[in-house]
Coordinates of N, CA and C and ligand atoms in Angstrom, one line a residue:
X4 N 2.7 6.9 16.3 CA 3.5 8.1 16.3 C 2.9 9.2 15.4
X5 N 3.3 10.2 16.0 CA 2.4 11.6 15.2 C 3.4 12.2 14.5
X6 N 4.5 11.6 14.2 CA 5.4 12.8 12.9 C 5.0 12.8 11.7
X7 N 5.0 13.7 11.3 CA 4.7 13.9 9.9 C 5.3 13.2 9.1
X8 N 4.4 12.8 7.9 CA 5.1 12.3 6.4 C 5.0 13.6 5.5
X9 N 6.3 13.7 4.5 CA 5.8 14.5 3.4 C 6.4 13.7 2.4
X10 N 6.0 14.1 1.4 CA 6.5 13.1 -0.2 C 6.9 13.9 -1.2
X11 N 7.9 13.1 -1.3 CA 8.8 14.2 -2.8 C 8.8 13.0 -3.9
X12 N 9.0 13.4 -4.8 CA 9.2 12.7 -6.0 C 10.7 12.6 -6.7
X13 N 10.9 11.3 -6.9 CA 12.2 11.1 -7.5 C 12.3 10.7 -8.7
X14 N 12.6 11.4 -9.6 CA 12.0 10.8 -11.2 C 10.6 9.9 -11.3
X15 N 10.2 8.8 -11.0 CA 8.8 8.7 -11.1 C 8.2 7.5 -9.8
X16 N 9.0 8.3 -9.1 CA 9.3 7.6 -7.7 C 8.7 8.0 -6.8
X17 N 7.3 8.1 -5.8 CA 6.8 9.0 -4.7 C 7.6 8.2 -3.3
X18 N 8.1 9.4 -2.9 CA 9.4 9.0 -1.9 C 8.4 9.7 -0.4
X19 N 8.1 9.0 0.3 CA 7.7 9.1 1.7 C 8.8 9.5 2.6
X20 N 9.2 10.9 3.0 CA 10.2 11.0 4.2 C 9.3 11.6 5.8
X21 N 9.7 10.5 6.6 CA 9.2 10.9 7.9 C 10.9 11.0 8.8
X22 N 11.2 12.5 9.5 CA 12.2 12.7 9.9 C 11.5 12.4 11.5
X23 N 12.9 12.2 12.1 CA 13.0 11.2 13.4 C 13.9 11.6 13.9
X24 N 14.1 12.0 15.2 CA 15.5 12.1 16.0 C 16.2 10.6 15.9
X25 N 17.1 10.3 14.8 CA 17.9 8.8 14.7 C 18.8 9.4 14.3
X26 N 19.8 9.0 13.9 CA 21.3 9.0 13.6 C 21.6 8.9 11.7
X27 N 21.0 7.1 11.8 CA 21.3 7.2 10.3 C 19.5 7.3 9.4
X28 N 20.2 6.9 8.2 CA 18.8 7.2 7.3 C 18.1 5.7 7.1
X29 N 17.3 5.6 7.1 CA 16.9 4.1 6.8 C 15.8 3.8 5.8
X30 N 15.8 3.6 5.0 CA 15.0 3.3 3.2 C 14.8 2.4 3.4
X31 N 13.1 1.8 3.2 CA 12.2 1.1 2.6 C 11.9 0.6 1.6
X32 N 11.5 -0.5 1.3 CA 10.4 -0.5 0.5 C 9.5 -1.3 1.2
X33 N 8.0 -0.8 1.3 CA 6.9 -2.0 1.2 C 5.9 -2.5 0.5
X34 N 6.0 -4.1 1.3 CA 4.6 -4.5 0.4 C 3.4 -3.9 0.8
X35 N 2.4 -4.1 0.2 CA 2.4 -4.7 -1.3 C 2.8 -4.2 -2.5
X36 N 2.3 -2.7 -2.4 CA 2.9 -2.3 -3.8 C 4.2 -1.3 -3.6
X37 N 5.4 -1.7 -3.0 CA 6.6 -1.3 -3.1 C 6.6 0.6 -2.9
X38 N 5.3 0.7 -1.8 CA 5.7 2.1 -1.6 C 7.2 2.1 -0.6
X39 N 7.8 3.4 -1.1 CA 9.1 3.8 -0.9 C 9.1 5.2 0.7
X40 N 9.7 4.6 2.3 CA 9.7 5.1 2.7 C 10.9 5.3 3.1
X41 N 11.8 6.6 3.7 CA 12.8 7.1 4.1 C 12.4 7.6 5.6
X42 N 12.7 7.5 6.5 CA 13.3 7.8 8.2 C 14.9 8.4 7.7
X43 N 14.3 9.8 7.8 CA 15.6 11.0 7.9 C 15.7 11.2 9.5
X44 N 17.3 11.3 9.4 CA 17.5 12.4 10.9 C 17.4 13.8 10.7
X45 N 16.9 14.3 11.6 CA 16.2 15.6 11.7 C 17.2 16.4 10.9
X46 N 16.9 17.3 10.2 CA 17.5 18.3 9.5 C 18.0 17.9 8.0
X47 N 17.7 16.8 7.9 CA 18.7 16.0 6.5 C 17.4 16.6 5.5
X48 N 18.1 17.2 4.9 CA 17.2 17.9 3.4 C 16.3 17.1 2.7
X49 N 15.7 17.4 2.1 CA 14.6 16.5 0.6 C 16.1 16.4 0.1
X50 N 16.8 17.7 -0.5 CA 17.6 16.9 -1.9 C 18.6 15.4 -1.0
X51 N 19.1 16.1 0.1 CA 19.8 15.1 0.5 C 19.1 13.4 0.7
X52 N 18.0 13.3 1.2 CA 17.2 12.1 0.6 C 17.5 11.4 -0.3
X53 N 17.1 12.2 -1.5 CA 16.7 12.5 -2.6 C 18.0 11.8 -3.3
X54 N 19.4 12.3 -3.1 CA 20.3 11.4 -3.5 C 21.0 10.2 -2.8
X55 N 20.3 10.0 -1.8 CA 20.3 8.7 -1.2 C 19.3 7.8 -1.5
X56 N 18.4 8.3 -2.0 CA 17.4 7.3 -2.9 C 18.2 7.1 -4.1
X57 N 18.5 8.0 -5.2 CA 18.9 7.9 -6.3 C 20.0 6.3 -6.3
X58 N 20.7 6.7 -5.5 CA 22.1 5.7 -5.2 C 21.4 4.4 -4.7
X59 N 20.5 4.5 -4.3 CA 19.7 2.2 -4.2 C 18.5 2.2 -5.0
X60 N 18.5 3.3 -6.2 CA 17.2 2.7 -7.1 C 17.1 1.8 -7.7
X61 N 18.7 1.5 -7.8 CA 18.8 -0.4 -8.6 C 17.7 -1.4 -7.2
X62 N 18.5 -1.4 -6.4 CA 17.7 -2.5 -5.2 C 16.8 -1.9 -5.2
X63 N 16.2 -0.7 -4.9 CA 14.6 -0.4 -4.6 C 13.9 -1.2 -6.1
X64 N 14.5 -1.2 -7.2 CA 13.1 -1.6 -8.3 C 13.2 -3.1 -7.9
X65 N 14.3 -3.7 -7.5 CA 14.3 -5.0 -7.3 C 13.7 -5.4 -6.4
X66 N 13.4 -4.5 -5.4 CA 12.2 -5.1 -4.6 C 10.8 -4.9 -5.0
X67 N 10.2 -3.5 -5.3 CA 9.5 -3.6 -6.1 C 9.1 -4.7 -6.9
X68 N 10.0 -5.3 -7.6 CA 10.0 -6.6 -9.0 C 9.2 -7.3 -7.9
X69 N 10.2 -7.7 -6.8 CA 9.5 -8.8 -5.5 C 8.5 -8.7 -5.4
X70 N 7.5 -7.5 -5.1 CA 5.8 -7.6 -4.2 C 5.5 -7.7 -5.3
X71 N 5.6 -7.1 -6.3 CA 4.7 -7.0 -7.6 C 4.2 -8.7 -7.7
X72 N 5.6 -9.3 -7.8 CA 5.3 -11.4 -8.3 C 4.5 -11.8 -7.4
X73 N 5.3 -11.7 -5.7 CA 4.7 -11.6 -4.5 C 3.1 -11.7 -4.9
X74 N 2.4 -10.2 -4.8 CA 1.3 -10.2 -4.8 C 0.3 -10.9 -6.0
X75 N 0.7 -11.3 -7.1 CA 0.2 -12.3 -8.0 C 0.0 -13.5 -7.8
X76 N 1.6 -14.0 -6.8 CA 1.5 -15.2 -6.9 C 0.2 -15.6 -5.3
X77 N -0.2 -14.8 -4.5 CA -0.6 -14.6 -3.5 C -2.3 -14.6 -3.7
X78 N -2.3 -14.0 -5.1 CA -3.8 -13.9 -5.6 C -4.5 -15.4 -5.3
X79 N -5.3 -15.2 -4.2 CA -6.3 -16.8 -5.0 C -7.5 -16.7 -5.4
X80 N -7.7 -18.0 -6.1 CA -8.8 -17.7 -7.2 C -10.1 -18.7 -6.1
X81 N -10.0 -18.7 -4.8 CA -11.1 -19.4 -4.2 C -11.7 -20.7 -4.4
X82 N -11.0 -21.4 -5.2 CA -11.9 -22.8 -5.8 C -11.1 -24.1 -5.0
X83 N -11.7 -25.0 -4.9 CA -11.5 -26.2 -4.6 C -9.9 -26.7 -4.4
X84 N -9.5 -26.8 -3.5 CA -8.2 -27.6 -3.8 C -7.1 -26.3 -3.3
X85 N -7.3 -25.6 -3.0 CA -6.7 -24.6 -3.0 C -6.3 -24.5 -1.5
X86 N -4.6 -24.2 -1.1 CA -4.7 -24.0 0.4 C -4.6 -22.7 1.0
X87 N -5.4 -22.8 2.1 CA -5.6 -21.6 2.8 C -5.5 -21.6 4.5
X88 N -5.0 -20.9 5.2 CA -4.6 -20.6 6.4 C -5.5 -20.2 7.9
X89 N -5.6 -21.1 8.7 CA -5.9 -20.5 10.0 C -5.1 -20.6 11.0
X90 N -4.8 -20.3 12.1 CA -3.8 -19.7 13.1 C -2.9 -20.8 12.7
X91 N -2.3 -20.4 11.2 CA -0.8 -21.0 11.2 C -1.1 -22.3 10.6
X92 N -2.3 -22.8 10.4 CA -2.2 -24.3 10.0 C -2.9 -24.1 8.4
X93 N -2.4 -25.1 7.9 CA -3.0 -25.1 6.1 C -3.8 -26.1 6.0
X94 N -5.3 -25.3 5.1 CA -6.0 -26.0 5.6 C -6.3 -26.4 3.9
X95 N -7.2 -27.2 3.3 CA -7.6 -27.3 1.9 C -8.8 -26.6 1.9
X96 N -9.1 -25.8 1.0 CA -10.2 -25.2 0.8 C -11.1 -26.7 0.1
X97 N -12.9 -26.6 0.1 CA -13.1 -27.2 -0.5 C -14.9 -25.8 -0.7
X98 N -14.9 -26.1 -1.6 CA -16.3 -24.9 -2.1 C -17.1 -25.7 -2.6
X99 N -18.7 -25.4 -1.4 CA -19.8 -26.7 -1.9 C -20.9 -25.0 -2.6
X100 N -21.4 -25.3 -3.5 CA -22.1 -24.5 -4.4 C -23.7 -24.7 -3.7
X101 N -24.1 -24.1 -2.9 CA -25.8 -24.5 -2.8 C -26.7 -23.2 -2.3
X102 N -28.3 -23.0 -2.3 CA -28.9 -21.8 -1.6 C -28.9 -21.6 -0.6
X103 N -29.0 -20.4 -0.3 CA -28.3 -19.6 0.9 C -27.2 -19.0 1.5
X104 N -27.4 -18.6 2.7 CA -26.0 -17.8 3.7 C -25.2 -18.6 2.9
X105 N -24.0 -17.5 2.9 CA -22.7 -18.1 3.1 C -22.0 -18.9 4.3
X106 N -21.6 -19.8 4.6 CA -21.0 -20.3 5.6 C -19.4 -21.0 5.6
X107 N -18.7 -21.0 6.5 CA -17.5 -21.5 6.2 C -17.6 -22.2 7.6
X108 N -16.8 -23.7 7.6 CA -16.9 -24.3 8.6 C -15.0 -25.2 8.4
X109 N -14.8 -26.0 9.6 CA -13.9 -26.7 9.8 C -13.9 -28.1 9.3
X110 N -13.5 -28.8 8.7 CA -14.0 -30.1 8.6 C -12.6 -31.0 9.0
X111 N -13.1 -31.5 9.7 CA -11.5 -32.2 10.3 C -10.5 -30.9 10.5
X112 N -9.2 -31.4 10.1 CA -8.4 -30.7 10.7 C -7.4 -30.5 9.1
X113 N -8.0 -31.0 7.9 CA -7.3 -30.7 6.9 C -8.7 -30.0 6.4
X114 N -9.4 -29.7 6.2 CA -10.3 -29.0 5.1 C -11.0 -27.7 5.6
X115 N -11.4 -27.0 5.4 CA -11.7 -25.4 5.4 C -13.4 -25.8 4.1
X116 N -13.8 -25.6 4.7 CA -15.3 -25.9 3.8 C -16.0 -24.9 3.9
X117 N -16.1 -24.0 2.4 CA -16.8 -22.7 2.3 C -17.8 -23.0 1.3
X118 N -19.6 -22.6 2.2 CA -20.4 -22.9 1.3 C -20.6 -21.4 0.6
X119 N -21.1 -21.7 -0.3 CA -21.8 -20.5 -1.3 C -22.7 -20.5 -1.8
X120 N -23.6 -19.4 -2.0 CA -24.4 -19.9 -3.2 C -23.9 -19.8 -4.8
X121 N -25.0 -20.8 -5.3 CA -24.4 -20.8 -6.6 C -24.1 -19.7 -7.7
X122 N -23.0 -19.7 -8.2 CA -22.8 -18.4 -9.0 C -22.0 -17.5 -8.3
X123 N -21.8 -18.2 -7.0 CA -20.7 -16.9 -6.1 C -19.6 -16.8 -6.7
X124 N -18.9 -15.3 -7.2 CA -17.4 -15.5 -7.7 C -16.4 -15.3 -6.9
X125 N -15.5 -14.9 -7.6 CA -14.0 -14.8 -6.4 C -14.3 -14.0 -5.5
X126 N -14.2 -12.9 -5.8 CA -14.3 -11.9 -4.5 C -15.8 -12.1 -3.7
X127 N -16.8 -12.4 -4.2 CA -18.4 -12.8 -3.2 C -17.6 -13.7 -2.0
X128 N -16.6 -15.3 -2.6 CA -16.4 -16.3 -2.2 C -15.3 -15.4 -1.1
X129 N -14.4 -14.5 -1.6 CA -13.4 -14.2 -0.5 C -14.1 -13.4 0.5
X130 N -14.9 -12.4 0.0 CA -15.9 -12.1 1.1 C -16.5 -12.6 2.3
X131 N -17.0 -14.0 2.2 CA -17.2 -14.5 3.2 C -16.5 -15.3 3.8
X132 N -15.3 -15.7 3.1 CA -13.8 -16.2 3.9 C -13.6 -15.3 4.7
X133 N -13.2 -14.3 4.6 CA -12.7 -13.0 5.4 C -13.8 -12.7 6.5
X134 N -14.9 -12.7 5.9 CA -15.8 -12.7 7.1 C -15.7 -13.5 8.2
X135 N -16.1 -14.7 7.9 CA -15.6 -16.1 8.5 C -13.9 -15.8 10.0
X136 N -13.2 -14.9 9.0 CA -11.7 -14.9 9.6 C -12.2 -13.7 10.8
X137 N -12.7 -12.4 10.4 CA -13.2 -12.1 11.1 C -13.7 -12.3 12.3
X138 N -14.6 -13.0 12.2 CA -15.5 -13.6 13.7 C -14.8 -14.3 14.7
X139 N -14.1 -15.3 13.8 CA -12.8 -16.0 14.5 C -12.4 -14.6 15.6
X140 N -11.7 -14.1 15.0 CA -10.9 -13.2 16.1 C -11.4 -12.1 16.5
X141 N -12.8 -11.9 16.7 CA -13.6 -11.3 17.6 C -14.0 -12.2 18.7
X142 N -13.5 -13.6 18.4 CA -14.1 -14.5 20.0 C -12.4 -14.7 20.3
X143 N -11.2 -14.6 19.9 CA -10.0 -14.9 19.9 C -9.4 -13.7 20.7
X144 N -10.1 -12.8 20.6 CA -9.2 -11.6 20.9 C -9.7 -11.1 22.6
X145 N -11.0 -11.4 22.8 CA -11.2 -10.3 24.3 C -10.9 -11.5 25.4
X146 N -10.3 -12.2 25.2 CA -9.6 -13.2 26.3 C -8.6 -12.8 26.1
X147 N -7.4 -12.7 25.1 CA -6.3 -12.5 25.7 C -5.7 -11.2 25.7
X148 N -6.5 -10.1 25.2 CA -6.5 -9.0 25.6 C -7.2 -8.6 27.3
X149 N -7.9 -9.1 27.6 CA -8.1 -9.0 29.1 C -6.5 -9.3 30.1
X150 N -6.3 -10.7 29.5 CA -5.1 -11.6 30.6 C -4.1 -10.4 30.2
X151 N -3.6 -9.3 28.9 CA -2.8 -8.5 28.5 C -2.9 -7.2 29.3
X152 N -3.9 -6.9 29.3 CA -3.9 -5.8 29.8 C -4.2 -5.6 31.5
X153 N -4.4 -7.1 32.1 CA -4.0 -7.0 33.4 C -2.3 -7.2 33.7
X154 N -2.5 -7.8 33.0 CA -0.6 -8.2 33.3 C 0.1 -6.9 32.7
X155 N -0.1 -6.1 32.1 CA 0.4 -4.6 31.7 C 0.1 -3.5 32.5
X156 N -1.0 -3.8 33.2 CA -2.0 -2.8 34.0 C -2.1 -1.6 32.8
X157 N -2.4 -1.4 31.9 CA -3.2 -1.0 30.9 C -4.3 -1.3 30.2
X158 N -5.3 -0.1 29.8 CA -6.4 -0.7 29.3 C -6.8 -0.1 28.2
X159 N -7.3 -0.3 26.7 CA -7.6 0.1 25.4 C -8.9 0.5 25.9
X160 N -8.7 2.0 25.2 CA -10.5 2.3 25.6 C -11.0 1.5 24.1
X161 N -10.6 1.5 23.2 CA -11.3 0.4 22.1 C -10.6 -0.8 20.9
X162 N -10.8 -1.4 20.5 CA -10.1 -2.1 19.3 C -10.7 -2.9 18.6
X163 N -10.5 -2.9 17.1 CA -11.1 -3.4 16.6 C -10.0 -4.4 15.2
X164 N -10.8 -5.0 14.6 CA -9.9 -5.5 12.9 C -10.0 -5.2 12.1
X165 N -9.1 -5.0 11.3 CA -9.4 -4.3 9.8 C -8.6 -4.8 8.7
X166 N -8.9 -4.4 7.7 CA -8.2 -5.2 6.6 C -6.7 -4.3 6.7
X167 N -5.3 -4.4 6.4 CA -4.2 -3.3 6.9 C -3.3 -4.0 5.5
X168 N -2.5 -2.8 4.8 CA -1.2 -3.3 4.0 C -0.5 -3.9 3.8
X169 N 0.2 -2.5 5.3 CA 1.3 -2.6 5.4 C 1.4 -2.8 7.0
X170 N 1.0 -3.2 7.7 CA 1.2 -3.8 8.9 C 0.6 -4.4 9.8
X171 N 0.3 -4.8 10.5 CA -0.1 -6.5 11.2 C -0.8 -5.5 12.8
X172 N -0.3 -4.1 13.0 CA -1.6 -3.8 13.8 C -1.3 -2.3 14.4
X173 N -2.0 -1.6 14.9 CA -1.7 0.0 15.5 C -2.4 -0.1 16.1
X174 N -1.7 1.3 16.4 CA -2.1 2.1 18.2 C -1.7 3.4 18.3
X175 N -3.2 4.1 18.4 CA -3.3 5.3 18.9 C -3.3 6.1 20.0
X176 N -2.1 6.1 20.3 CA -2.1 5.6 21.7 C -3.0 6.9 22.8
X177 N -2.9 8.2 21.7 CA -4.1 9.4 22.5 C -5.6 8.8 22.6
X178 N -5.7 8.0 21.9 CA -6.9 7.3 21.9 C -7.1 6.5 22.7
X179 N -6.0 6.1 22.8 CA -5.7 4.2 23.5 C -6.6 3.5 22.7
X180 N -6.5 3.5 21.5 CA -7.4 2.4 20.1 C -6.6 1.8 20.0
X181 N -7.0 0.2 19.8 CA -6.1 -0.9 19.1 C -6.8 -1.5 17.6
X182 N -6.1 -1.6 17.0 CA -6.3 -2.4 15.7 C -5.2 -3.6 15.2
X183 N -6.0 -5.0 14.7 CA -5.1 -5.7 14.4 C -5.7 -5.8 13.1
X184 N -4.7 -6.5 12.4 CA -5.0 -6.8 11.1 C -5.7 -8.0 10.6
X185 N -6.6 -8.0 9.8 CA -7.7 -9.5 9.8 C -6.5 -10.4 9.3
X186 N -5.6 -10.7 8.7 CA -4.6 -11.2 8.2 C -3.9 -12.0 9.4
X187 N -4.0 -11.9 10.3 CA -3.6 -12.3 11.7 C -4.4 -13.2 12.2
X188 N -5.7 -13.8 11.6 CA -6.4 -15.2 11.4 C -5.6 -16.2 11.0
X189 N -4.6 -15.7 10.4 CA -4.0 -16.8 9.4 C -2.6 -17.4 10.0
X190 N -1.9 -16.5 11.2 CA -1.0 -16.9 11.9 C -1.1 -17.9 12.7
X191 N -0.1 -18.4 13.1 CA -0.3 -18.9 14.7 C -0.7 -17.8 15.9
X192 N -1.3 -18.2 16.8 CA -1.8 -17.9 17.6 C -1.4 -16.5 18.6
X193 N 0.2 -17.5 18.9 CA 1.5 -16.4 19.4 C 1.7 -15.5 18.6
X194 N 1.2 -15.2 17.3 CA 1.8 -13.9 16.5 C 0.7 -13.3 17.0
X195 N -0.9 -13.1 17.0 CA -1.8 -12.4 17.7 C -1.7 -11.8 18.9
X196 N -1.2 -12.8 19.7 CA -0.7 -12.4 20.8 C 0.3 -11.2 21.1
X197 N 1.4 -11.9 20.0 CA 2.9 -10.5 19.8 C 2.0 -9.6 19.1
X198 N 1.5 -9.3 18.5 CA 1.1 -7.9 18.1 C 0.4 -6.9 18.8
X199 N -0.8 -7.8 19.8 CA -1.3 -7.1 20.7 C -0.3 -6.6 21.9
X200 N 0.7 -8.0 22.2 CA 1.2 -7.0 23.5 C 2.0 -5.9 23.0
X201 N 2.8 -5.9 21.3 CA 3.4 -4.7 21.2 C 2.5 -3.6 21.2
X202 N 1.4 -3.6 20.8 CA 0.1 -2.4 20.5 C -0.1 -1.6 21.7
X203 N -0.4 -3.0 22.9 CA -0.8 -2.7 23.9 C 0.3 -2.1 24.6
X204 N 1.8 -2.2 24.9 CA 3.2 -1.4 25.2 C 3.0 -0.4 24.8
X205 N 2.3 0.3 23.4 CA 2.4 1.4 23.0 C 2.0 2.4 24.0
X206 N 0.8 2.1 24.6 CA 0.2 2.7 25.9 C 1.3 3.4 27.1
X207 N 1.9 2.6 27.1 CA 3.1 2.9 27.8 C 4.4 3.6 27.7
X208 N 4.6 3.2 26.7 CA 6.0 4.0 25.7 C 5.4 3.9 24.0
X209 N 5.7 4.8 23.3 CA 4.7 5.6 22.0 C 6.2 4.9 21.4
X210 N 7.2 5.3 21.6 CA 8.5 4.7 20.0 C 8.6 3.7 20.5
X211 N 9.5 2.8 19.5 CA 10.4 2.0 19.4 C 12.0 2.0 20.4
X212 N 11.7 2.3 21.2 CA 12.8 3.3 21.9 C 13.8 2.0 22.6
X213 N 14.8 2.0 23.2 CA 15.3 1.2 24.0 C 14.6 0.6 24.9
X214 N 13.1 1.2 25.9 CA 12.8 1.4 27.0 C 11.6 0.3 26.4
X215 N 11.2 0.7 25.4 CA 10.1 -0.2 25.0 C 10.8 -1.5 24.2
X216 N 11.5 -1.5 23.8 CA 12.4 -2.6 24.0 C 12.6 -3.8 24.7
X217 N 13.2 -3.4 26.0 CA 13.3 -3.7 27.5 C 12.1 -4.3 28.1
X218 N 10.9 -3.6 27.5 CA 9.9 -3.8 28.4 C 9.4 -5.3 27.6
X219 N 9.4 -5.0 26.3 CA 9.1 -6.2 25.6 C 9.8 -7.6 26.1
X220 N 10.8 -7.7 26.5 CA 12.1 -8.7 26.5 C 11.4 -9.1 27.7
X221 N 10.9 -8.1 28.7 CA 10.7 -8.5 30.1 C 9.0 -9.4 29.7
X222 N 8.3 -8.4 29.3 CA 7.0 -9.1 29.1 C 6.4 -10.3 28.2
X223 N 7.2 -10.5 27.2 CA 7.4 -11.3 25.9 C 8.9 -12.1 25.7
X224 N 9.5 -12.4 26.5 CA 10.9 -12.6 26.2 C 11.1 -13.6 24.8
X225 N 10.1 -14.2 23.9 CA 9.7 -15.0 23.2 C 9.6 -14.0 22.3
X226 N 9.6 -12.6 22.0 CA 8.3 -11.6 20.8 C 9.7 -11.9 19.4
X227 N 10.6 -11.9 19.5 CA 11.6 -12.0 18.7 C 11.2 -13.1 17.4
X228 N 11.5 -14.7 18.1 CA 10.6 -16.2 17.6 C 9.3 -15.4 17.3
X229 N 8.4 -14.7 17.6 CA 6.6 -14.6 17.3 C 6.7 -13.6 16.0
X230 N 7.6 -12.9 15.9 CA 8.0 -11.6 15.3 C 8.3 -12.5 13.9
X231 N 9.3 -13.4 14.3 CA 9.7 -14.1 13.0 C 8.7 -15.0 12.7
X232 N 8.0 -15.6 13.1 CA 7.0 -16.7 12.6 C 6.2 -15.5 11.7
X233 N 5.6 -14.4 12.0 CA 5.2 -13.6 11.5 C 5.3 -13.2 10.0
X234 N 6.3 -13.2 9.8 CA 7.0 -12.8 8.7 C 7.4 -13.7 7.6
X235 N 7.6 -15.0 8.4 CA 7.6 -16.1 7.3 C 6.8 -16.4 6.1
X236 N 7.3 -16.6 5.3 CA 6.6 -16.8 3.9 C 5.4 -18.1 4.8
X237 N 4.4 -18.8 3.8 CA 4.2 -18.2 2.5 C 2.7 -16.6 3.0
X238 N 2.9 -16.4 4.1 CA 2.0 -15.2 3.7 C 2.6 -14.1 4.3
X239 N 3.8 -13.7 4.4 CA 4.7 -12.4 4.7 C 4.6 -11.4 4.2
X240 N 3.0 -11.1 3.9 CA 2.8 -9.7 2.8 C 3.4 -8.7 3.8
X241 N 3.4 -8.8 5.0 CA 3.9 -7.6 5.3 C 5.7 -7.5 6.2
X242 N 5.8 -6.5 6.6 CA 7.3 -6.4 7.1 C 7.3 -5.6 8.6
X243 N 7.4 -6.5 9.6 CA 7.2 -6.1 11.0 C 9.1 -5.9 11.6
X244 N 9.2 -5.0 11.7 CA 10.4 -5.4 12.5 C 10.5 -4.7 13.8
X245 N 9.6 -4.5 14.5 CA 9.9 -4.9 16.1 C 9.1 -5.4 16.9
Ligands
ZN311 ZN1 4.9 -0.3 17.2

């Protein structure tokens, strides 16, 4: 969607308002770091926001409090013993220290085995996890985006993955660009799936509208269940709601 964001400040608060032909107002917070967004109906003032923020700053810091632990407790330090995620399953990290490439492989169906070389730290070590996640869903994705985009009769002139915040994937849709989020290695399968076909809908209807709605229920009658696996702890950094 192309509406503008502007940001006002609320005592030491940067308040994101994007106005929308909707009815009511609807306040945010997101993870990770508890930025604060408002969806005004058209005409509704900054101050008017402004004291509808004032009136839920108790709950907004309280969620804030949330990502902040949230994101701590989420930190991993890459070492041995440690669990970590592929489409939805938990796997044990195990880190063998030796020269050369980095490589991450499968070992059975409980262990995740990421070599390094020696002296690799946290972030070198998450580096090549993510890389690793990466590739995964560059062989994951142009199969069931093909079967998507016949059965939609639409087609992405491009898409790619990227690392994302605050959401699990977009679409430009003047572009017809798709983007999912590398974090989406870590689901089940069907969440990849629901994000592309919502991405890919966008092609067709740009809001959240009834219409795109509809279309979802017809094409995904499941997106609701994929939507919620999504969001399930323990890796729900982000907040999808449609
Ligand atoms: Zn969307």
């Amino acid at each position: 969607m192309s509406t503008e964001a502007v940001e006002i400040r609320v005592g030491d608060l940067a308040v994101q308002i994007v106005r929308k032909d909707i009815k009511n107002l609807h306040l945010g917070v997101y993870p990770p770091n508890g930025r604060v967004r408002v969806a005004a109906p058209l005409g509704f003032s900054d101050d008017a926001v402004r004291l509808a923020v004032i009136g839920k700053l108790g709950w907004i810091k309280k969620q804030q409090a949330k990502f902040a632990l949230q994101a701590r407790e989420n930190q991993r330090e890459m070492v041995s013993g440690e669990s970590h995620y592929y489409l939805g399953r938990r796997y044990r990290l195990r880190v063998v220290e030796r020269e050369g490439a980095s490589r991450v492989a499968l070992r059975n169906l409980a262990t995740l085995e990421l070599k390094v070389g020696p002296g690799a730290d946290r972030s070198a070590r998450e580096r090549a996890l993510n890389a690793w996640y990466r590739q995964r869903l560059r062989e994951l994705v142009p199969p069931l985006l093909a079967k998507w985009e016949a059965a939609l009769g639409v087609k992405a002139s491009s898409w790619g993955i990227k690392r994302m915040k605050t959401r699990w994937g977009s679409c430009n849709a003047q572009a017809r660009r798709i983007w999912l989020s590398l974090e989406l290695a870590k689901k089940p399968v069907q969440c990849l799936e629901y994000v592309m076909v919502h991405e890919l809908m966008h092609l067709l209807e740009r809001s959240h509208n009834g219409q795109f709605v509809s279309l979802m229920d017809r094409r995904l009658p499941l997106w609701r269940h994929h939507r919620q696996l999504l969001n399930e702890a323990p890796l729900g950094h982000a907040e999808w709601r449609y």
